[in-house]
CSV table of C-alpha atoms and ligand atoms in Angstrom, one decimal:
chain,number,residue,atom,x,y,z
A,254,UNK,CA,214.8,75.7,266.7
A,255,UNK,CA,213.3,76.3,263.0
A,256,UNK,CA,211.5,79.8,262.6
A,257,UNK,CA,207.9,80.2,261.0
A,258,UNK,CA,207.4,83.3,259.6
A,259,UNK,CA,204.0,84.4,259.1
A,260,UNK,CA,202.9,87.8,257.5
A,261,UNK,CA,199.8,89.2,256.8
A,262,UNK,CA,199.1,91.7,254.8
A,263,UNK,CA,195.6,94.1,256.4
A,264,UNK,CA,194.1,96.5,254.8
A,265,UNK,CA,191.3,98.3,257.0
A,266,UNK,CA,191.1,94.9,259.3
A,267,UNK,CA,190.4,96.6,262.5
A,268,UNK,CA,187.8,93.9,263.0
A,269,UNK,CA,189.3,90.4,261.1
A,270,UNK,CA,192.9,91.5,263.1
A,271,UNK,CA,192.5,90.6,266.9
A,272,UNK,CA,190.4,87.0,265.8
A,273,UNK,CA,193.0,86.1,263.4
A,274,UNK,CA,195.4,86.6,265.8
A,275,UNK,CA,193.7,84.3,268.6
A,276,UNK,CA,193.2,81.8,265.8
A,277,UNK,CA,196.6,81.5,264.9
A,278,UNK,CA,197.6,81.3,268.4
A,279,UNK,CA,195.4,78.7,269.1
A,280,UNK,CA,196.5,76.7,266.2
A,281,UNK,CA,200.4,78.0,266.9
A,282,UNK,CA,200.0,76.5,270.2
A,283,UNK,CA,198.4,73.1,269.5
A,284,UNK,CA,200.4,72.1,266.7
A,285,UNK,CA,203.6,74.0,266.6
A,286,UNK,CA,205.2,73.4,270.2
A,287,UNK,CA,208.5,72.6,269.0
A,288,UNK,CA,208.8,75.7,266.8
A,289,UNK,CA,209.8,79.4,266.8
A,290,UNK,CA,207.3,82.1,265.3
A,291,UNK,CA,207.5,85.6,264.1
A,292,UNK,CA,204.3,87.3,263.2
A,293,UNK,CA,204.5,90.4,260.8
A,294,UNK,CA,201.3,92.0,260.3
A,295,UNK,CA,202.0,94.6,257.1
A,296,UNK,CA,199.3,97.9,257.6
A,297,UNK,CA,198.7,99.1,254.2
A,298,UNK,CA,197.6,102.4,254.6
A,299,UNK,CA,194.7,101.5,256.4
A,300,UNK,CA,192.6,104.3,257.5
A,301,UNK,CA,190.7,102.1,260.7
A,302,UNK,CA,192.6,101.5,263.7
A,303,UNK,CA,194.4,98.4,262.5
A,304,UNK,CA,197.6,100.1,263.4
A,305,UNK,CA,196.8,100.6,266.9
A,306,UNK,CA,195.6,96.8,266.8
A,307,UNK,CA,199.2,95.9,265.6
A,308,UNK,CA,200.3,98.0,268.3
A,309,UNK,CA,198.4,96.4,271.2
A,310,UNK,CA,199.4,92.8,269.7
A,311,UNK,CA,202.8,94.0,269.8
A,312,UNK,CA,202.7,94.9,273.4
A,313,UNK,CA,200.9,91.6,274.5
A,314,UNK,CA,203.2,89.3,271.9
A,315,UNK,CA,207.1,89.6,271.6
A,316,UNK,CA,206.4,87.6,268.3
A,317,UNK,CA,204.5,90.3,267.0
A,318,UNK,CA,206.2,92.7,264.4
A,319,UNK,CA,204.6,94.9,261.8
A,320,UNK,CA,205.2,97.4,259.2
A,321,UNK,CA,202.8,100.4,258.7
A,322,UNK,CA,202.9,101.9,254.9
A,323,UNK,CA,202.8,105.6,254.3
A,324,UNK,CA,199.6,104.8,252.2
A,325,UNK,CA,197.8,102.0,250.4
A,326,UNK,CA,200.1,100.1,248.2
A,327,UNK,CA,198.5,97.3,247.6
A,328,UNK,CA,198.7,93.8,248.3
A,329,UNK,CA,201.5,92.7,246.5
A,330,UNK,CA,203.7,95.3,248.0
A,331,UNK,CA,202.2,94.6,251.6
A,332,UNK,CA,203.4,91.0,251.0
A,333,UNK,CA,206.5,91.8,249.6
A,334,UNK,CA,207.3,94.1,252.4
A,335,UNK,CA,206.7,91.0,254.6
A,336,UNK,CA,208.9,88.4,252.6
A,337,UNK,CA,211.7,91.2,253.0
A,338,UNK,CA,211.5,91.7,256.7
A,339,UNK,CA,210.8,88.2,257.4
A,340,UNK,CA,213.4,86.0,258.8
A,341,UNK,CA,212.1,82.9,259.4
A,342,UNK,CA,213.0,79.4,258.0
A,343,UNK,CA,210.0,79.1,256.7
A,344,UNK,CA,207.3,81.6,255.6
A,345,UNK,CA,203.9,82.0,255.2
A,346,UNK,CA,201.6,84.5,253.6
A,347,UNK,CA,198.2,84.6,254.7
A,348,UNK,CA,195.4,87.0,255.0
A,349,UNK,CA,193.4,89.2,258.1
A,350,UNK,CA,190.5,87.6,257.5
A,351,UNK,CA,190.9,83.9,258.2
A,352,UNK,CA,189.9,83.1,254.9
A,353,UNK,CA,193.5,81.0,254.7
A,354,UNK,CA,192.8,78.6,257.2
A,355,UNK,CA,195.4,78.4,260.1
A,356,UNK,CA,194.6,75.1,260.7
A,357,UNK,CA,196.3,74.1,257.5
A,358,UNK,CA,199.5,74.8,258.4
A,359,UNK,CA,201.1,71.8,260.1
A,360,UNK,CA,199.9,69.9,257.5
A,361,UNK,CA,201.7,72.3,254.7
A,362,UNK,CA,204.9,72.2,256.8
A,363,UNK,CA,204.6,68.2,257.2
A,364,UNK,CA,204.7,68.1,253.7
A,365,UNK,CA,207.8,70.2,253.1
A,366,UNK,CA,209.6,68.6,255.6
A,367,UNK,CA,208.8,65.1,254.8
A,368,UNK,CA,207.9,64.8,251.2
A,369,UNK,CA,210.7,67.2,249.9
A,370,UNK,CA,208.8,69.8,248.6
A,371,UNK,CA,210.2,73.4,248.5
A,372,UNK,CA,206.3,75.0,248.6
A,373,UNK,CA,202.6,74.0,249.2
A,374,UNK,CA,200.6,76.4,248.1
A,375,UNK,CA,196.6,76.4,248.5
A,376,UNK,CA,193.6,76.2,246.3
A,377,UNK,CA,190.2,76.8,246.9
A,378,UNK,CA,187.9,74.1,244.5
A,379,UNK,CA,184.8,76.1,245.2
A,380,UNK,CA,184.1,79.9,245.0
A,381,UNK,CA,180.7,79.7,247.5
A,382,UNK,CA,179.8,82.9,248.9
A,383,UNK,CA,181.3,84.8,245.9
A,384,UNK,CA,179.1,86.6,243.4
A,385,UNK,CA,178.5,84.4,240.3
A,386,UNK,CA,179.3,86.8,238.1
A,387,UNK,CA,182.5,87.5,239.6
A,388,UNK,CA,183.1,83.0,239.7
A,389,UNK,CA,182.3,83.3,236.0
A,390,UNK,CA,184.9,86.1,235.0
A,391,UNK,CA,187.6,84.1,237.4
A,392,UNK,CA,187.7,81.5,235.4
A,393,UNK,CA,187.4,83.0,232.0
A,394,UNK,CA,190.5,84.9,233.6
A,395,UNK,CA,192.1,81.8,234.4
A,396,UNK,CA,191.5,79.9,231.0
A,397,UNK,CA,192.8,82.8,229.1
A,398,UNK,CA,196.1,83.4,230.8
A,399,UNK,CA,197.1,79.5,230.5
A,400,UNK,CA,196.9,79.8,226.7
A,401,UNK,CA,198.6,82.8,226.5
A,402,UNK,CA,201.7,82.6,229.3
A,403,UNK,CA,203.5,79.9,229.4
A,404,UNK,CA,203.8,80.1,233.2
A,405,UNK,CA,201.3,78.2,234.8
A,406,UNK,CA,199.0,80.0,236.3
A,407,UNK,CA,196.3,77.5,238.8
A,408,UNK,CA,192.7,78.6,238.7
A,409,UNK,CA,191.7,79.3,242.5
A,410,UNK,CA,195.3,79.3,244.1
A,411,UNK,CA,195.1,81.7,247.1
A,412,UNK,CA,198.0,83.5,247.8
A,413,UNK,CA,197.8,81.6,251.2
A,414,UNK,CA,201.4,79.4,250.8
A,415,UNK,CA,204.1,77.9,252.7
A,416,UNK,CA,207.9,78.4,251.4
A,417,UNK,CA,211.5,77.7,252.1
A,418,UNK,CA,213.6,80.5,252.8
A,419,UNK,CA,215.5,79.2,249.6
A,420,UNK,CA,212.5,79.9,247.5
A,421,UNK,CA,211.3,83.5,249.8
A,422,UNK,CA,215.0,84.5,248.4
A,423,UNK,CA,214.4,84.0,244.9
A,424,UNK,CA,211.3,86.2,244.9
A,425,UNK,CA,212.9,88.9,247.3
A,426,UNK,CA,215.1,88.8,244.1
A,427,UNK,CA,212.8,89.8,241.4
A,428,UNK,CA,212.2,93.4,242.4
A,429,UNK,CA,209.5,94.8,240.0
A,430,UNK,CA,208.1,97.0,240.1
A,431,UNK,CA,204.4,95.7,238.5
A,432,UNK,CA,204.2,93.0,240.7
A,433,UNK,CA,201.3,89.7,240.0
A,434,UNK,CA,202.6,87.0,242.8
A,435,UNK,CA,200.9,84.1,241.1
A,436,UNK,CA,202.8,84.8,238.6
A,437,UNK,CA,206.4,85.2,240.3
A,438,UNK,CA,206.1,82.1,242.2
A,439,UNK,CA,205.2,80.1,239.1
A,440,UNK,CA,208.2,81.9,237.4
A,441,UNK,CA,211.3,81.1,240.2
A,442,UNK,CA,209.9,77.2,239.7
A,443,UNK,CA,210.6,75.0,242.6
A,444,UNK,CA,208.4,72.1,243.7
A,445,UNK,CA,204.9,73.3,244.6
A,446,UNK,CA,202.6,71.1,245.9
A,447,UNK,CA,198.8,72.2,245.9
A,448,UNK,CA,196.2,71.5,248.9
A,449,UNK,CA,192.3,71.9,248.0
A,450,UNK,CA,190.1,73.1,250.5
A,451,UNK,CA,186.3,74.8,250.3
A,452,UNK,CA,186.1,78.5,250.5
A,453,UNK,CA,185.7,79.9,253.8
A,454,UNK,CA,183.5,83.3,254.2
A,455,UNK,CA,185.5,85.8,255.8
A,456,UNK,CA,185.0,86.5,259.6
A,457,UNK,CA,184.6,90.2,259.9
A,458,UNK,CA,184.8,93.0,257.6
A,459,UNK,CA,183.8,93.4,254.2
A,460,UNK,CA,186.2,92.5,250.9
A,461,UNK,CA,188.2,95.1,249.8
A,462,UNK,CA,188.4,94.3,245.9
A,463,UNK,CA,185.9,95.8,243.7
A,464,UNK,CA,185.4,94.0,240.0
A,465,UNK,CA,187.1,97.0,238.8
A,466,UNK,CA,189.8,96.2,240.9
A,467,UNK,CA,190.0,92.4,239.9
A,468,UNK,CA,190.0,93.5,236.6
A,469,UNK,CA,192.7,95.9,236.4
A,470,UNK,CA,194.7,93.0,238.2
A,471,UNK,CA,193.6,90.6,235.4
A,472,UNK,CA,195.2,92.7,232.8
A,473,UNK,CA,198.4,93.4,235.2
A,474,UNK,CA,198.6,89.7,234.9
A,475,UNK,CA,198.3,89.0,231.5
A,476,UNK,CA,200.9,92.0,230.6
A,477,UNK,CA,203.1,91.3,233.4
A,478,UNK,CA,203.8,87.1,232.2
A,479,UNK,CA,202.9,87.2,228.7
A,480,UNK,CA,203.5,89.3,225.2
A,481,UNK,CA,200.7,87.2,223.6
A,482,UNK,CA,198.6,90.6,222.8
A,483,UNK,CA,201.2,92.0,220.7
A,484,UNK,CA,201.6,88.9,218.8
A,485,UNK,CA,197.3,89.0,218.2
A,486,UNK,CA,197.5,92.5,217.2
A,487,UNK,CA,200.0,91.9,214.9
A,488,UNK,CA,198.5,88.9,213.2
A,489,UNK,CA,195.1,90.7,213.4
A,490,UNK,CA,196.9,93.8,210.8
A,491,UNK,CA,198.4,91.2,208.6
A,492,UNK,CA,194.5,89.1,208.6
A,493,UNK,CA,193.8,92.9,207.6
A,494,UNK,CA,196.1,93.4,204.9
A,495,UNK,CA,195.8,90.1,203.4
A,496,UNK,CA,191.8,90.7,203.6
A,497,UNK,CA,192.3,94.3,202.0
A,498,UNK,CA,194.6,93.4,199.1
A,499,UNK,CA,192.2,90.5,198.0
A,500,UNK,CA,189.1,93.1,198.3
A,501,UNK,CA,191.4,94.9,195.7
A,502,UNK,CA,191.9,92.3,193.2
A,503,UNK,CA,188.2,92.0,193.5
A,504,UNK,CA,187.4,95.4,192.7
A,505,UNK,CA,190.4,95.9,189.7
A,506,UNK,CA,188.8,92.8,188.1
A,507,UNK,CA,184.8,94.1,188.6
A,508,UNK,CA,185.7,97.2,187.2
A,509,UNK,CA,187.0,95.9,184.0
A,510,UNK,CA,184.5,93.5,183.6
A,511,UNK,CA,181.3,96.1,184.7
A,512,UNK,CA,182.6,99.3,184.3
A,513,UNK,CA,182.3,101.5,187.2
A,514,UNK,CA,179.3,101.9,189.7
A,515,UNK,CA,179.4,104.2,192.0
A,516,UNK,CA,178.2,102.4,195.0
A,517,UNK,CA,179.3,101.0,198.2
A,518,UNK,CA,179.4,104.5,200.7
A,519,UNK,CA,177.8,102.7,203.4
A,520,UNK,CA,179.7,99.6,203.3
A,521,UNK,CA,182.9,101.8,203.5
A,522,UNK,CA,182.1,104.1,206.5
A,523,UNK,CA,181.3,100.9,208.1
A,524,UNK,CA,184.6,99.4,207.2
A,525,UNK,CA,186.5,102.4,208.1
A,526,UNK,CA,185.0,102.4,211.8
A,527,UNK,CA,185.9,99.2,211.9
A,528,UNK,CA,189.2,99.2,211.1
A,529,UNK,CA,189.8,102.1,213.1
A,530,UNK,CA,188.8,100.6,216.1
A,531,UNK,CA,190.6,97.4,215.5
A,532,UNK,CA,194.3,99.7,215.0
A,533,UNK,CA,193.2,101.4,218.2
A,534,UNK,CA,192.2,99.0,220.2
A,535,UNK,CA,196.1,97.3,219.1
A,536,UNK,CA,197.6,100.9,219.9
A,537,UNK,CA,196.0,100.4,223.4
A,538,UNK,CA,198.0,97.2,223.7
A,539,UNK,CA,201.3,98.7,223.1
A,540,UNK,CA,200.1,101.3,225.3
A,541,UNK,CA,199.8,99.0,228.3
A,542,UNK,CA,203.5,97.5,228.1
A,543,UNK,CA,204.4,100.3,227.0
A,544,UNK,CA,203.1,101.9,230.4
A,545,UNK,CA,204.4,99.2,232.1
A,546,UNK,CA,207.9,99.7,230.6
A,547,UNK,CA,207.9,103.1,231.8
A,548,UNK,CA,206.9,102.2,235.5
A,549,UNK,CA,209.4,100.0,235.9
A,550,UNK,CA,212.2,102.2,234.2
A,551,UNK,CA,211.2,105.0,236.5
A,552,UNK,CA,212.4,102.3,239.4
A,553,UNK,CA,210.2,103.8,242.1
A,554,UNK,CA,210.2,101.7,245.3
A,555,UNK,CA,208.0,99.3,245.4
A,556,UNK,CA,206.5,100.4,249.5
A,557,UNK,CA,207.3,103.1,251.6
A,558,UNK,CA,207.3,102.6,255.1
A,559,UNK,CA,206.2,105.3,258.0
A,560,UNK,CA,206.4,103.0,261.1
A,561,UNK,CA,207.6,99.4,262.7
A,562,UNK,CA,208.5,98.2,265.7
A,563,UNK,CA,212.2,99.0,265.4
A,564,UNK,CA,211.7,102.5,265.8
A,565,UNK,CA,209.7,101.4,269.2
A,566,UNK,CA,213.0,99.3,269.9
A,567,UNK,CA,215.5,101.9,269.3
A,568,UNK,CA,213.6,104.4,271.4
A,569,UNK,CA,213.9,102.2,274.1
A,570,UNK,CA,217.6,102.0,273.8
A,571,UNK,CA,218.3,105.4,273.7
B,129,UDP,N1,194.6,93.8,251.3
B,129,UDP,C1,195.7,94.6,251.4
B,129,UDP,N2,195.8,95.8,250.6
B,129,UDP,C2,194.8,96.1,249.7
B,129,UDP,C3,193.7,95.2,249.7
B,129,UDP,C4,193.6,94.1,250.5
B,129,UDP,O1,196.7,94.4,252.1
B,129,UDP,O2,194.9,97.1,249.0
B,129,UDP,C5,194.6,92.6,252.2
B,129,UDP,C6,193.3,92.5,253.0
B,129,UDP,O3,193.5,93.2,254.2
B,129,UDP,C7,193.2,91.0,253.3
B,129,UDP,C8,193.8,90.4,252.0
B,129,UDP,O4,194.5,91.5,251.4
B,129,UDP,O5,194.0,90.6,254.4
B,129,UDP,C9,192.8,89.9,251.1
B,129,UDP,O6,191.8,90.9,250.8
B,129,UDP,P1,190.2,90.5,250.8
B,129,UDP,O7,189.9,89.5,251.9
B,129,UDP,O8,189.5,91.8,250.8
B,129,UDP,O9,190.1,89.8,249.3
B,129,UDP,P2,189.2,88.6,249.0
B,129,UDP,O10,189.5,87.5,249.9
B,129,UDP,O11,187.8,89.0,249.0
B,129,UDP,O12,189.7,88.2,247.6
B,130,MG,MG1,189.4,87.6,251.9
């Protein structure tokens, strides 16, 4: 019999866990009688009881694995922890909060199985129940990284996707350390096909990015699949040079046509502050991959784990 895997990565989910759980069950039940499942339910340092939940699925459901982080690591390490405990055929990433519809899924794996594809990934076309503001800056994200990565990056695409085990492999593979999964599975390629759905309000709890999160995760993205800022501030000091040199020329020739008036202090403080800011706001640029550069160099694990069931296994057998 084929293998699903299904991980979810929960971050304070006390609440969204047991209801996801009975959804997917429901759906597990209805449309996947003829297949195996594993379900690995990644704690990322939550500080609720979501590990005891884990712990009381675990006892009901022999299906039921999970992996409980020494702190918060963050998403993408919560889901890379899954791919690499995972041993299903077929995997799934999805999140607590049923905001991936479960109900999805035999479709998704219809489509692999039939039409060829390696992945079917999900996209939500609207952002209802989301701030505008926060729509607005999502897609400004969006049309900025396309022009400047060429890996394709698809405005909306949830992290919610089905994949071979062929394709899981290939990402186990690429072990960095600054990790932006839209990214990777663009990079290791394979056919992707992309279902649209509406955005669904989460069941229970509260969202657990802040803007200032979001952003700090846009600018992970853009450093992480694209060099397109050094080339800007590069260009920008040449535009700078070239701009200088011809206010020069200007100057030489108005000096030995007019003499020479002393005149222009304002203009130049202003110029000066600008051009400072522009050479620092480039140093910050190189500062970022440079920082980037240094985390990955450092090769620091990417998770740590405290707990899983194993341990639970192994005490039995001893
Ligand atoms: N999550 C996580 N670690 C974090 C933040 C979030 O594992 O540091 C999980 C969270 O528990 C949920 C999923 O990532 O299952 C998506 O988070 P959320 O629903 O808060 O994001 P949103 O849907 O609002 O973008
Ligand atoms: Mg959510």
């Amino acid at each position: 019999m084929e293998k699903i895997s299904v991980i979810v990565s929960c971050y304070n989910e006390e609440e969204a866990l047991p209801l996801f759980y009975e959804e997917m069950e429901r759906v597990r039940k209805q449309d996947f009688e003829d297949m195996d499942f594993e379900y690995i339910f990644v704690d990322d340092g939550s500080k609720d009881k979501t590990l005891q939940e884990m712990k009381e699925l675990r006892k009901k459901d022999n299906k039921v694995r999970y992996i409980s982080f020494s702190r918060n690591f963050g998403k993408e390490a919560a889901m890379y922890a899954g791919l690499e405990a995972s041993t299903g055929d077929y995997v799934t990433l999805m999140d607590a909060d049923l905001q991936d519809p479960p109900a999805l899924l035999r479709q998704m794996y219809n489509t692999i199985k039939n039409e060829g594809y390696d992945c079917v990934g999900t996209r939500r076309v609207t952002r209802k129940g989301e701030p505008p503001i926060r729509s607005f800056f999502a897609r400004m994200f969006y049309k900025i990284i396309n022009k400047m990565s060429d890996i394709e990056m698809v405005d909306g695409a949830r992290d919610y996707r089905l994949m071979t085990r062929q394709m899981v492999n290939a990402i186990i593979n690429m072990k960095e350390y600054n990790r932006y999964s839209k990214g990777l599975f663009s990079f290791v390629g394979f056919k992707t096909k992309w279902i649209e759905y509406e955005n669904v309000e989460r069941v229970a709890g509260e969202t657990k990015w802040s803007f200032w999160k979001l952003l700090r995760y846009a600018v992970e993205g853009i450093t992480a699949f694209s060099t397109t800022p050094l080339i800007i501030s590069s260009v920008v000091g040449i535009l700078f040079c070239i701009i200088a040199f011809l206010m020069i020329i200007v100057i030489i020739i108005r000096t030995l046509i007019f003499g020479d008036p002393t005149s222009g202090w304002p203009s130049m403080v202003c110029i000066i502050f600008f051009v400072s800011g522009i050479q620092l706001f480039c140093l910050g640029i190189i500062g970022q991959y440079l920082s980037k550069t240094y985390l990955e160099v450092k090769n620091r694990p990417i998770y740590i784990i405290r707990e899983t069931e194993k341990e639970e296994i192994s005490k039995k057998n001893s």
